[in-house]
Coordinates of C-alpha atoms in Angstrom, one line a residue:
M210 CA 12.4 -5.8 73.7
K211 CA 11.9 -8.4 76.3
S212 CA 13.1 -11.9 75.5
R213 CA 10.5 -14.7 75.2
Y214 CA 13.0 -17.1 76.8
P215 CA 13.9 -17.3 80.5
R216 CA 17.4 -16.1 81.3
R217 CA 18.4 -19.6 82.7
A218 CA 17.2 -21.3 79.5
M219 CA 19.2 -18.8 77.4
A220 CA 22.3 -19.6 79.5
L221 CA 21.9 -23.4 79.0
V222 CA 21.5 -23.0 75.3
A223 CA 24.6 -20.8 75.1
A224 CA 26.6 -23.3 77.1
L225 CA 25.4 -26.2 74.9
L226 CA 26.3 -24.4 71.7
M227 CA 29.8 -23.5 73.1
S228 CA 30.5 -27.1 74.0
L229 CA 29.7 -28.4 70.5
P230 CA 32.3 -28.7 67.8
V231 CA 32.5 -25.9 65.3
V232 CA 30.3 -26.5 62.2
A233 CA 32.5 -26.1 59.1
D234 CA 31.5 -24.6 55.9
E235 CA 29.7 -27.2 53.8
A236 CA 31.1 -25.9 50.6
S237 CA 34.6 -26.1 51.9
D238 CA 34.1 -29.7 53.1
R239 CA 32.6 -30.6 49.7
A240 CA 35.6 -29.2 47.9
M241 CA 37.9 -31.1 50.2
R242 CA 36.0 -34.4 49.7
E243 CA 36.3 -33.9 45.9
A244 CA 40.0 -32.9 46.1
L245 CA 40.9 -36.0 48.2
E246 CA 39.1 -38.3 45.8
A247 CA 41.0 -36.6 42.9
A248 CA 44.3 -36.8 44.7
R249 CA 43.9 -40.6 45.3
N250 CA 43.3 -41.0 41.6
R251 CA 46.1 -38.6 40.7
E252 CA 43.7 -36.3 38.8
W253 CA 45.6 -33.1 39.8
S254 CA 43.8 -30.9 37.2
R255 CA 40.6 -31.4 39.2
I256 CA 42.0 -29.9 42.3
N257 CA 41.7 -26.1 43.0
D258 CA 44.4 -25.6 45.6
S259 CA 43.3 -22.1 46.4
V260 CA 39.9 -23.4 47.6
I261 CA 41.3 -26.1 50.0
E262 CA 44.6 -24.6 51.1
D263 CA 43.2 -23.3 54.4
H264 CA 41.1 -26.4 55.1
V265 CA 42.2 -28.4 58.1
L266 CA 42.6 -31.5 55.9
A267 CA 44.8 -29.9 53.3
G268 CA 47.7 -32.1 54.4
Y269 CA 45.9 -35.2 53.1
V270 CA 45.9 -33.9 49.5
E271 CA 49.6 -32.8 49.9
Y272 CA 50.4 -36.3 51.1
H273 CA 49.0 -37.9 47.9
R274 CA 50.7 -35.3 45.8
L275 CA 54.2 -35.9 47.4
R276 CA 53.7 -39.6 47.3
S277 CA 53.1 -39.4 43.5
Q278 CA 56.3 -37.5 43.1
L279 CA 58.5 -40.1 44.9
P280 CA 61.3 -41.0 44.6
H281 CA 62.2 -37.9 42.7
V282 CA 61.2 -35.4 45.3
T283 CA 64.0 -34.3 47.6
P284 CA 64.3 -35.5 51.2
E285 CA 64.3 -31.9 52.4
I286 CA 60.7 -31.5 51.0
I287 CA 59.7 -34.8 52.7
N288 CA 61.2 -33.7 56.0
G289 CA 59.4 -30.4 55.8
F290 CA 56.1 -32.4 55.4
L291 CA 57.1 -34.6 58.3
Q292 CA 57.6 -31.6 60.6
R293 CA 54.4 -29.8 59.5
H294 CA 52.4 -32.9 60.2
A295 CA 54.3 -34.3 63.2
D296 CA 51.0 -34.5 65.2
S297 CA 49.2 -36.6 62.6
P298 CA 49.6 -40.2 61.3
L299 CA 50.3 -38.5 57.9
S300 CA 53.9 -38.1 59.2
D301 CA 54.4 -41.8 59.8
W302 CA 52.7 -42.8 56.5
M303 CA 54.8 -40.4 54.5
R304 CA 58.1 -41.5 56.2
G305 CA 57.2 -45.2 55.4
V306 CA 56.3 -44.7 51.7
A307 CA 59.4 -42.4 51.3
Q308 CA 61.7 -45.1 52.7
V309 CA 60.3 -47.8 50.5
S310 CA 60.4 -45.6 47.4
Y311 CA 63.9 -44.3 48.0
G312 CA 65.1 -47.8 48.8
N313 CA 63.5 -49.2 45.6
A314 CA 65.3 -46.5 43.7
K315 CA 68.6 -47.2 45.5
R316 CA 68.6 -43.6 46.8
Y317 CA 70.1 -44.6 50.1
D318 CA 71.3 -41.2 51.2
A319 CA 67.8 -39.9 50.8
L320 CA 66.4 -42.9 52.6
L321 CA 68.6 -42.2 55.6
A322 CA 67.8 -38.5 55.5
V323 CA 64.1 -39.1 56.1
S324 CA 64.7 -42.0 58.7
D325 CA 64.6 -41.6 62.4
G326 CA 66.1 -44.9 63.4
K327 CA 65.1 -48.5 62.8
P328 CA 61.8 -48.5 60.9
R329 CA 58.9 -50.9 61.3
G330 CA 58.2 -53.6 58.8
T331 CA 60.5 -56.1 57.1
I332 CA 60.8 -54.3 53.7
R333 CA 61.6 -51.0 55.2
Q334 CA 64.1 -52.6 57.6
C335 CA 65.8 -54.4 54.7
Y336 CA 66.2 -51.1 52.7
Y337 CA 67.3 -49.3 55.9
Y338 CA 70.1 -51.8 56.7
T339 CA 71.1 -51.9 53.0
A340 CA 71.5 -48.1 53.2
L341 CA 73.9 -48.7 56.2
L342 CA 76.1 -51.3 54.6
D343 CA 78.9 -48.9 53.7
R344 CA 77.9 -46.2 56.2
D345 CA 77.6 -48.2 59.4
P346 CA 78.7 -51.8 58.7
P347 CA 78.3 -53.1 62.3
T348 CA 74.7 -51.9 62.6
A349 CA 73.9 -53.2 59.1
A350 CA 75.5 -56.6 59.9
Q351 CA 73.5 -57.1 63.1
G352 CA 70.3 -55.8 61.6
G353 CA 70.7 -58.0 58.5
L354 CA 71.5 -61.1 60.6
D355 CA 68.4 -60.6 62.7
L356 CA 66.3 -60.4 59.5
W357 CA 68.1 -63.5 58.1
L358 CA 67.4 -65.7 61.0
T359 CA 63.8 -66.6 60.3
G360 CA 62.2 -69.8 59.2
R361 CA 60.2 -68.2 56.4
S362 CA 61.1 -66.6 53.0
Q363 CA 61.8 -62.9 53.2
P364 CA 60.7 -60.4 50.5
S365 CA 62.9 -59.8 47.5
E366 CA 63.7 -56.3 48.8
C367 CA 66.1 -58.1 51.3
D368 CA 68.1 -59.7 48.5
T369 CA 70.8 -57.0 48.2
L370 CA 71.3 -56.9 52.0
F371 CA 71.6 -60.7 52.3
D372 CA 73.8 -61.1 49.3
T373 CA 76.2 -58.5 50.5
L374 CA 76.4 -60.0 54.0
L375 CA 76.9 -63.5 52.5
N376 CA 79.8 -62.2 50.4
R377 CA 81.3 -60.4 53.5
G378 CA 81.0 -63.6 55.6
V379 CA 78.7 -62.0 58.1
I380 CA 76.1 -64.6 57.2
D381 CA 78.3 -67.6 57.4
S382 CA 77.7 -71.3 57.1
R383 CA 76.5 -71.5 60.7
A384 CA 73.9 -68.8 60.1
I385 CA 72.8 -70.6 56.9
W386 CA 72.4 -73.9 58.9
Q387 CA 70.5 -72.1 61.7
R388 CA 68.0 -70.7 59.2
M389 CA 67.6 -74.2 57.7
M390 CA 66.7 -75.5 61.1
L391 CA 64.2 -72.7 61.6
A392 CA 62.7 -73.5 58.2
W393 CA 62.4 -77.1 59.2
E394 CA 60.4 -76.1 62.3
N395 CA 58.1 -74.1 60.0
G396 CA 57.7 -76.9 57.4
E397 CA 59.3 -74.7 54.7
D398 CA 60.9 -77.5 52.6
G399 CA 61.5 -75.1 49.6
L400 CA 63.5 -72.7 51.7
M401 CA 65.5 -75.6 53.2
S402 CA 66.4 -76.9 49.8
Y403 CA 67.5 -73.4 48.7
L404 CA 69.7 -72.9 51.8
A405 CA 71.2 -76.4 51.6
K406 CA 72.8 -75.4 48.2
K407 CA 74.7 -72.6 49.9
L408 CA 76.4 -74.9 52.4
P409 CA 80.0 -76.2 51.7
A410 CA 80.8 -79.9 51.6
S411 CA 82.2 -79.8 55.2
W412 CA 78.6 -79.8 56.4
S413 CA 77.7 -83.1 54.5
D414 CA 77.5 -85.1 57.7
A415 CA 75.0 -82.7 59.2
Q416 CA 72.9 -82.8 56.0
Q417 CA 72.9 -86.6 56.1
A418 CA 71.7 -86.6 59.7
L419 CA 69.0 -84.1 58.8
D420 CA 67.8 -86.2 55.9
R421 CA 67.6 -89.2 58.3
L422 CA 65.7 -87.3 60.9
K423 CA 63.2 -85.8 58.5
G424 CA 62.0 -89.4 57.8
D425 CA 62.2 -90.7 61.4
Y426 CA 62.2 -88.4 64.4
A427 CA 63.0 -91.3 66.7
G428 CA 66.4 -91.5 65.1
V429 CA 67.4 -88.6 67.2
T430 CA 68.8 -91.0 69.7
R431 CA 71.1 -92.6 67.1
V432 CA 72.5 -89.4 65.5
P433 CA 76.1 -88.4 66.5
V434 CA 76.1 -85.5 68.9
D435 CA 79.0 -83.8 67.1
L436 CA 78.0 -82.7 63.6
G437 CA 79.3 -80.1 61.2
P438 CA 82.7 -78.3 61.4
Q439 CA 83.7 -78.2 65.0
G440 CA 80.3 -79.5 66.0
Q441 CA 78.6 -76.3 64.8
A442 CA 75.5 -78.0 63.4
S443 CA 74.5 -80.1 66.5
A444 CA 72.7 -77.6 68.8
A445 CA 70.4 -76.2 66.1
L446 CA 69.8 -79.7 64.6
F447 CA 68.8 -81.3 67.9
T448 CA 66.7 -78.3 69.0
A449 CA 64.7 -78.4 65.7
A450 CA 64.4 -82.2 65.8
M451 CA 63.0 -82.1 69.3
Y452 CA 60.6 -79.3 68.2
N453 CA 59.2 -81.5 65.5
F454 CA 59.3 -84.8 67.5
T455 CA 57.5 -83.3 70.4
R456 CA 54.6 -82.2 68.3
A457 CA 54.4 -85.5 66.5
D458 CA 54.7 -87.9 69.4
T459 CA 55.2 -86.2 72.8
E460 CA 55.5 -89.4 74.9
A461 CA 58.2 -90.9 72.6
A462 CA 59.9 -87.5 72.4
L463 CA 60.3 -87.3 76.1
E464 CA 61.7 -90.8 76.3
A465 CA 64.3 -89.8 73.7
W466 CA 65.1 -86.5 75.5
R467 CA 65.8 -88.3 78.7
K468 CA 68.4 -90.4 76.8
I469 CA 70.1 -87.6 74.8
G470 CA 69.4 -84.4 76.8
P471 CA 72.2 -84.7 79.3
H472 CA 74.8 -85.3 76.6
L473 CA 73.9 -82.4 74.3
S474 CA 75.8 -79.1 74.3
L475 CA 72.8 -76.7 74.2
N476 CA 72.7 -73.2 75.5
D477 CA 70.2 -72.3 78.3
E478 CA 67.7 -70.9 75.8
Q479 CA 67.7 -74.0 73.6
R480 CA 67.4 -76.4 76.5
H481 CA 64.6 -74.3 78.0
S482 CA 62.8 -74.3 74.7
V483 CA 62.9 -78.1 74.3
E484 CA 61.8 -78.7 77.9
H485 CA 59.0 -76.1 77.7
D486 CA 57.6 -77.7 74.6
L487 CA 57.7 -81.2 76.2
A488 CA 56.0 -80.0 79.4
F489 CA 53.4 -78.0 77.5
Y490 CA 52.3 -80.8 75.1
S491 CA 52.5 -83.4 77.9
L492 CA 50.0 -81.2 79.9
V493 CA 47.6 -80.3 77.1
R494 CA 47.6 -83.9 75.8
E495 CA 47.2 -85.2 79.3
I496 CA 50.0 -87.8 78.9
D497 CA 50.0 -89.6 82.3
N498 CA 53.3 -91.4 81.7
N499 CA 55.0 -87.9 81.4
R500 CA 53.4 -86.6 84.6
G501 CA 56.4 -87.4 86.9
W502 CA 58.9 -85.7 84.6
V503 CA 56.7 -82.7 84.1
D504 CA 56.2 -82.2 87.9
D505 CA 59.9 -82.4 88.4
V506 CA 60.8 -79.9 85.7
L507 CA 58.0 -77.3 86.3
P508 CA 59.7 -75.5 89.3
R509 CA 62.9 -75.1 87.3
L510 CA 61.1 -73.8 84.2
A511 CA 59.2 -71.4 86.4
N512 CA 56.8 -70.6 83.5
G513 CA 53.5 -69.0 84.4
D514 CA 51.6 -70.5 81.5
L515 CA 52.8 -74.0 82.2
L516 CA 51.9 -73.7 85.9
E517 CA 48.5 -72.5 85.0
L518 CA 48.0 -75.6 82.9
R519 CA 49.2 -77.7 85.9
V520 CA 46.7 -76.1 88.3
R521 CA 43.9 -76.6 85.8
R522 CA 44.8 -80.2 85.6
A523 CA 44.7 -80.5 89.4
L524 CA 41.3 -78.8 89.4
A525 CA 39.9 -81.2 86.8
E526 CA 41.0 -84.0 89.1
R527 CA 39.7 -82.2 92.3
N528 CA 43.1 -82.7 93.8
W529 CA 42.9 -79.7 96.1
S530 CA 46.3 -80.3 97.7
D531 CA 47.9 -80.1 94.3
V532 CA 46.0 -76.9 93.5
V533 CA 47.5 -75.3 96.6
H534 CA 51.0 -76.6 95.8
W535 CA 51.1 -75.5 92.2
V536 CA 49.5 -72.1 92.8
H537 CA 52.3 -71.4 95.3
Q538 CA 54.8 -72.4 92.7
M539 CA 53.6 -69.7 90.3
P540 CA 55.7 -66.5 89.9
D541 CA 54.2 -63.4 91.7
D542 CA 52.5 -62.5 88.4
P543 CA 50.2 -64.4 87.7
R544 CA 49.9 -65.9 91.2
Q545 CA 48.5 -62.7 92.6
D546 CA 45.8 -62.6 89.9
A547 CA 42.2 -62.9 91.2
R548 CA 41.7 -66.1 89.3
W549 CA 44.5 -68.0 91.1
Q550 CA 43.9 -66.4 94.5
Y551 CA 40.2 -67.5 94.1
W552 CA 41.3 -71.1 93.4
L553 CA 43.8 -71.0 96.2
G554 CA 40.9 -70.0 98.5
R555 CA 38.6 -72.6 97.0
A556 CA 41.2 -75.4 97.6
L557 CA 42.0 -74.3 101.1
E558 CA 38.3 -74.2 101.9
Q559 CA 37.9 -77.8 100.6
L560 CA 40.9 -78.8 102.7
G561 CA 39.3 -77.3 105.8
D562 CA 41.5 -74.3 106.3
E563 CA 38.7 -71.7 106.4
Q564 CA 40.8 -68.9 107.9
T565 CA 43.5 -68.9 105.2
A566 CA 40.9 -69.5 102.5
R567 CA 39.2 -66.2 103.5
K568 CA 42.5 -64.4 103.2
A569 CA 42.9 -65.7 99.6
Y570 CA 39.3 -64.8 98.8
A571 CA 39.9 -61.3 100.2
A572 CA 42.9 -60.8 98.0
A573 CA 40.9 -61.9 95.0
A574 CA 37.9 -59.8 95.8
D575 CA 39.9 -56.6 95.5
E576 CA 40.0 -57.2 91.7
R577 CA 37.3 -56.2 89.2
S578 CA 36.9 -59.5 87.3
F579 CA 34.8 -62.6 87.1
F580 CA 36.8 -64.4 89.8
G581 CA 37.1 -61.2 91.8
F582 CA 33.3 -61.0 91.9
A583 CA 33.0 -64.7 92.7
A584 CA 35.4 -64.3 95.6
A585 CA 33.3 -61.3 96.9
D586 CA 30.3 -63.6 96.7
K587 CA 32.1 -66.1 98.9
L588 CA 32.8 -63.4 101.4
G589 CA 29.3 -61.9 101.2
Q590 CA 30.7 -58.5 100.4
P591 CA 30.0 -55.9 97.6
Y592 CA 32.0 -56.1 94.4
A593 CA 35.1 -54.0 94.1
L594 CA 34.5 -51.8 91.0
N595 CA 37.5 -49.6 91.7
M596 CA 36.1 -46.8 89.5
T597 CA 37.6 -43.5 88.7
Q598 CA 36.3 -40.7 86.5
A599 CA 37.8 -37.4 85.4
T600 CA 35.5 -34.4 85.1
F601 CA 36.0 -31.4 82.8
N602 CA 34.4 -28.0 82.8
D603 CA 32.9 -26.4 79.7
T604 CA 35.8 -24.0 79.2
Y605 CA 38.3 -26.9 79.0
R606 CA 36.0 -28.9 76.7
R607 CA 35.8 -25.9 74.3
E608 CA 39.6 -25.8 74.3
V609 CA 39.7 -29.6 73.5
A610 CA 37.2 -29.1 70.7
N611 CA 39.7 -26.8 69.0
W612 CA 42.7 -29.0 69.3
P613 CA 44.0 -29.7 65.7
V614 CA 43.6 -33.5 66.0
V615 CA 40.0 -33.0 67.1
Q616 CA 39.3 -30.6 64.3
R617 CA 40.8 -33.1 61.8
A618 CA 38.9 -36.0 63.2
E619 CA 35.7 -34.0 63.0
A620 CA 36.4 -32.9 59.5
L621 CA 37.2 -36.5 58.3
Q622 CA 33.9 -37.7 59.8
R623 CA 32.1 -35.0 58.0
I624 CA 33.5 -35.9 54.6
G625 CA 32.8 -39.6 55.0
E626 CA 36.3 -40.8 56.1
P627 CA 35.7 -42.6 59.4
G628 CA 38.7 -44.8 59.0
L629 CA 41.0 -41.9 58.6
A630 CA 39.3 -40.2 61.5
R631 CA 40.0 -43.1 63.8
S632 CA 43.6 -43.2 62.6
E633 CA 44.0 -39.5 63.6
W634 CA 42.4 -40.1 66.9
Y635 CA 44.3 -43.2 68.0
A636 CA 47.6 -41.7 66.9
A637 CA 46.8 -38.7 69.1
V638 CA 46.0 -40.9 72.0
E639 CA 49.3 -42.7 71.8
R640 CA 51.2 -39.4 72.0
A641 CA 48.9 -37.9 74.6
S642 CA 49.7 -37.2 78.3
E643 CA 47.4 -38.8 80.8
E644 CA 45.3 -35.7 81.1
E645 CA 45.1 -35.2 77.4
A646 CA 44.1 -38.8 76.9
R647 CA 41.3 -38.4 79.5
A648 CA 40.2 -35.2 77.7
L649 CA 40.0 -37.1 74.4
A650 CA 38.0 -39.8 76.0
D651 CA 35.6 -37.3 77.5
Y652 CA 35.2 -35.6 74.1
A653 CA 34.5 -39.0 72.4
Q654 CA 31.8 -39.6 75.1
Q655 CA 30.2 -36.2 74.6
R656 CA 30.0 -36.9 70.9
G657 CA 28.6 -40.4 71.2
W658 CA 31.6 -42.0 69.5
Y659 CA 31.2 -45.2 71.5
A660 CA 33.6 -47.5 69.6
T661 CA 36.2 -44.7 69.5
L662 CA 35.7 -44.1 73.2
V663 CA 36.3 -47.7 74.2
Q664 CA 39.4 -47.9 72.1
T665 CA 40.7 -44.6 73.5
T666 CA 40.5 -46.1 77.0
I667 CA 42.3 -49.2 75.9
A668 CA 45.1 -47.3 74.1
A669 CA 45.5 -45.0 77.1
N670 CA 45.4 -47.8 79.7
Q671 CA 42.4 -46.1 81.4
W672 CA 41.3 -49.3 83.0
D673 CA 39.4 -47.8 85.9
A674 CA 37.4 -45.2 83.9
L675 CA 34.4 -47.5 83.8
A676 CA 31.9 -45.0 82.5
W677 CA 34.2 -44.6 79.4
R678 CA 35.2 -48.2 79.1
F679 CA 31.6 -49.4 79.4
P680 CA 29.4 -46.6 77.9
S681 CA 25.6 -46.8 77.8
A682 CA 25.8 -47.3 74.1
Y683 CA 22.5 -48.1 72.3
Q684 CA 21.1 -48.7 75.8
D685 CA 17.5 -48.0 74.7
S686 CA 17.7 -50.7 72.1
F687 CA 19.2 -53.2 74.5
L688 CA 16.5 -52.4 77.1
R689 CA 13.7 -52.8 74.5
W690 CA 14.9 -56.1 72.9
G691 CA 16.1 -57.5 76.2
D692 CA 12.6 -57.0 77.6
A693 CA 11.0 -58.4 74.5
N694 CA 13.0 -61.5 74.7
G695 CA 13.2 -62.0 78.4
V696 CA 17.0 -61.4 78.6
D697 CA 18.8 -59.1 81.0
P698 CA 19.8 -56.1 78.8
F699 CA 23.1 -55.8 80.7
L700 CA 24.0 -59.3 79.6
L701 CA 23.3 -58.2 76.0
M702 CA 25.5 -55.1 76.5
G703 CA 28.2 -57.3 77.9
I704 CA 28.1 -59.5 74.8
A705 CA 28.2 -56.6 72.5
R706 CA 31.0 -55.0 74.4
R707 CA 33.1 -58.1 74.2
E708 CA 32.2 -58.9 70.6
S709 CA 32.6 -55.5 68.9
A710 CA 33.6 -53.0 71.6
F711 CA 30.4 -51.2 70.3
N712 CA 31.7 -50.8 66.8
N713 CA 28.5 -51.3 64.8
E714 CA 30.5 -51.6 61.6
A715 CA 32.8 -54.4 62.9
V716 CA 33.4 -57.4 60.6
S717 CA 35.3 -60.4 62.0
P718 CA 37.7 -62.4 59.9
V719 CA 35.0 -65.1 59.4
G720 CA 32.3 -62.6 58.4
A721 CA 30.4 -61.9 61.6
R722 CA 28.9 -58.5 61.5
G723 CA 27.8 -55.6 63.7
L724 CA 27.5 -54.9 67.4
M725 CA 26.7 -58.5 68.4
Q726 CA 28.8 -60.0 65.6
L727 CA 26.1 -62.1 63.9
M728 CA 27.0 -64.5 61.2
P729 CA 24.8 -64.0 58.1
G730 CA 23.6 -67.6 58.4
T731 CA 22.7 -67.1 62.0
A732 CA 20.9 -63.9 61.2
A733 CA 18.9 -65.7 58.5
H734 CA 17.9 -68.5 60.8
V735 CA 16.8 -66.1 63.6
S736 CA 14.8 -64.0 61.1
S737 CA 13.0 -67.2 59.9
Q738 CA 12.1 -68.0 63.5
L739 CA 10.8 -64.4 64.0
G740 CA 8.9 -64.5 60.8
I741 CA 10.6 -61.5 59.3
D742 CA 12.6 -60.9 56.1
T743 CA 16.2 -61.9 56.2
P744 CA 18.3 -58.7 56.6
S745 CA 20.8 -57.8 54.0
M746 CA 24.5 -57.7 54.8
G747 CA 24.2 -53.9 55.2
E748 CA 21.3 -54.1 57.5
L749 CA 23.3 -56.3 59.9
F750 CA 25.3 -53.2 60.6
E751 CA 22.2 -51.3 61.8
P752 CA 22.3 -51.4 65.6
E753 CA 18.5 -51.9 66.0
T754 CA 18.4 -54.9 63.6
N755 CA 21.6 -56.4 65.0
I756 CA 20.5 -56.1 68.6
R757 CA 17.0 -57.5 67.9
L758 CA 18.4 -60.6 66.2
G759 CA 21.3 -61.1 68.7
S760 CA 19.0 -60.8 71.7
H761 CA 16.6 -63.4 70.3
Y762 CA 19.5 -65.8 69.6
I763 CA 20.9 -65.5 73.1
S764 CA 17.4 -66.0 74.5
R765 CA 17.1 -69.3 72.6
M766 CA 20.5 -70.3 74.1
L767 CA 19.2 -69.5 77.6
D768 CA 16.1 -71.6 76.9
R769 CA 18.3 -74.4 75.6
Y770 CA 20.4 -74.4 78.8
S771 CA 17.6 -73.8 81.3
G772 CA 18.6 -70.2 82.1
N773 CA 22.3 -71.1 82.6
R774 CA 24.1 -67.9 81.6
L775 CA 27.5 -69.5 81.5
A776 CA 26.5 -72.2 79.1
A777 CA 24.4 -69.8 77.0
T778 CA 27.3 -67.3 76.7
A779 CA 29.7 -70.1 75.9
A780 CA 27.4 -71.2 73.1
Y781 CA 27.2 -67.7 71.7
N782 CA 30.9 -67.8 71.3
A783 CA 31.7 -71.4 70.4
G784 CA 28.4 -72.7 69.2
P785 CA 25.8 -74.9 71.0
G786 CA 27.1 -78.1 69.6
R787 CA 30.4 -77.8 71.3
V788 CA 28.8 -76.7 74.6
D789 CA 26.5 -79.7 74.5
R790 CA 29.6 -81.9 74.3
W791 CA 31.3 -80.0 77.1
L792 CA 28.3 -80.2 79.4
S793 CA 28.1 -84.0 79.0
E794 CA 31.3 -84.2 81.0
A795 CA 31.5 -80.9 82.8
P796 CA 31.4 -80.4 86.5
R797 CA 28.1 -78.9 87.9
E798 CA 29.8 -76.2 90.0
F799 CA 29.8 -72.9 88.1
D800 CA 33.5 -72.1 88.7
L801 CA 34.8 -75.5 87.8
F802 CA 32.6 -75.5 84.7
V803 CA 34.2 -72.2 83.5
E804 CA 37.7 -73.5 84.2
S805 CA 37.0 -76.7 82.4
I806 CA 36.1 -75.1 79.1
P807 CA 38.7 -76.5 76.8
F808 CA 39.0 -73.4 74.5
R809 CA 40.9 -70.6 76.1
E810 CA 39.1 -68.1 73.9
T811 CA 35.7 -69.2 75.1
R812 CA 36.9 -69.6 78.7
D813 CA 38.1 -65.9 78.7
Y814 CA 35.0 -64.8 76.7
V815 CA 32.5 -66.2 79.3
Q816 CA 34.4 -64.6 82.2
A817 CA 34.6 -61.3 80.4
V818 CA 30.9 -61.2 79.4
L819 CA 29.6 -62.1 82.9
A820 CA 31.9 -59.5 84.5
Y821 CA 30.8 -56.9 82.0
Q822 CA 27.2 -57.6 82.8
V823 CA 27.9 -56.8 86.5
I824 CA 29.7 -53.6 85.5
F825 CA 26.9 -52.4 83.2
A826 CA 24.3 -53.2 85.8
S827 CA 26.3 -51.4 88.4
L828 CA 26.8 -48.3 86.3
A829 CA 23.1 -48.1 85.7
Q830 CA 22.8 -47.9 89.5
Q831 CA 25.3 -45.1 89.7
G832 CA 28.1 -47.5 90.6
S833 CA 26.2 -49.6 93.2
T834 CA 26.6 -53.4 93.1
Q835 CA 23.6 -54.0 95.3
G836 CA 21.6 -56.9 94.0

């Protein structure tokens, strides 16, 4: 019988079907969903193991079963589970809960049997080093001392470790005093009082000096420089006192430091810490009387963050010679960053050195960033996108679709466990080779998992894979509502990419929701302006609703600032009230305005969104930056 479909169409259909993930049996997935729910609730009688034993997610039920049996289950059984699921986050999770459970039960041999070195997390580390107290005393001593030297209270699971090290003299009076000083820096008065009771009477002069300084930081110039037995208290006391004094009154603190600094026996790290703080707060608080000292000490401190602040101060003053001087003082990184090469070029241009300025602009223009693009504009040349993209044939894609991690991620998505699916995926990306990570990114793109795709490129450092880092997610909606509101849709995509990385279920710590991270109050206000019903909290996660409201809001900001994208984008992040205040004193030049934004978060946000807009627009033109 002759087919009704052309041979070419049949081939295309076959290829498409082969590239799609295998559709699992719905009954099997339903049984697994019910079994996992029962396992979480420890309702073991509801689970029919024979039905789920061959399911790709059977390990998740086994995980909950073993967890419920701890600490009585043997470490051999735990290690068997770890080996079977070594390619899944289940392995790390099981190791962690086993370490805590064995540690709580004081089954230290079992804890060490399932450990593979120093664990993550304070509680697990305290149990781990407790287990080593009699098996590897030097390692336990060093690990316990590191955990001890913090300015905050540690969990009760550390008590046995600390008590033992105190009795052995590993944590001695000096270590107690050091922790007291860290607690002082953190404002932990209760911890300070607790620790003070552990000090012997020979430290009374140090305690008296501390009591005096807690009430009057300026007294630091009148305190003896030799405190505690053999002067052991002095260095930590003066370091902590300067830490607090600098934050309370930077100008007075520097005056005091000039008097006492040369006479104190501090190590290099302590002296650097004090002077870094003094320079930092002098710069951010713009204390003119400290300027000379700061300029003298900056080359010696050689700290990139401090030098960036100094350059920004010179830019605010339009002191172009200082801009050149302080950019040259920066370490290679960040000096070679496009931002500072751009400002070097800008300063040289202002000083009349056009030839050297163009060299700096050319160095900046090689970078894909806000200032890299600005430098390219200065030179009148196309933007450097520096794109790369891997390609995979259908045979390899079918192979990837059958990788165990992909199968588990797909199954978790099917049974309504997107969080676990992402955990599986990102754990796989961390372990993957470069080629495997690219294959996983390609798979996520094929499946339309936009948020997963973006995070895959971040975890795998795939910075030049622009089609993956900046996918055309929800582009039809951005185009539709951008057109309706008179906003460039690629600006909207840039905002969404920065706000949520295209995770339509994202929720910020302050309650912003969805792709464009709308606050419920903002959404209600915009809805009122549009004459539509206020969306529910759940509706803010719907891409169409979120994009509609977000695009209208940014259009209002553009109207407010006469089409100024920089100001409108800053207002989207920091609020129009703040931007109104900034604009009242801000320079008119676009680059100086961006650099003058006082909030680092907003400063970086504006640069990212505007750079992303360029990238999205270029990708829509097959990588061309024309126009």
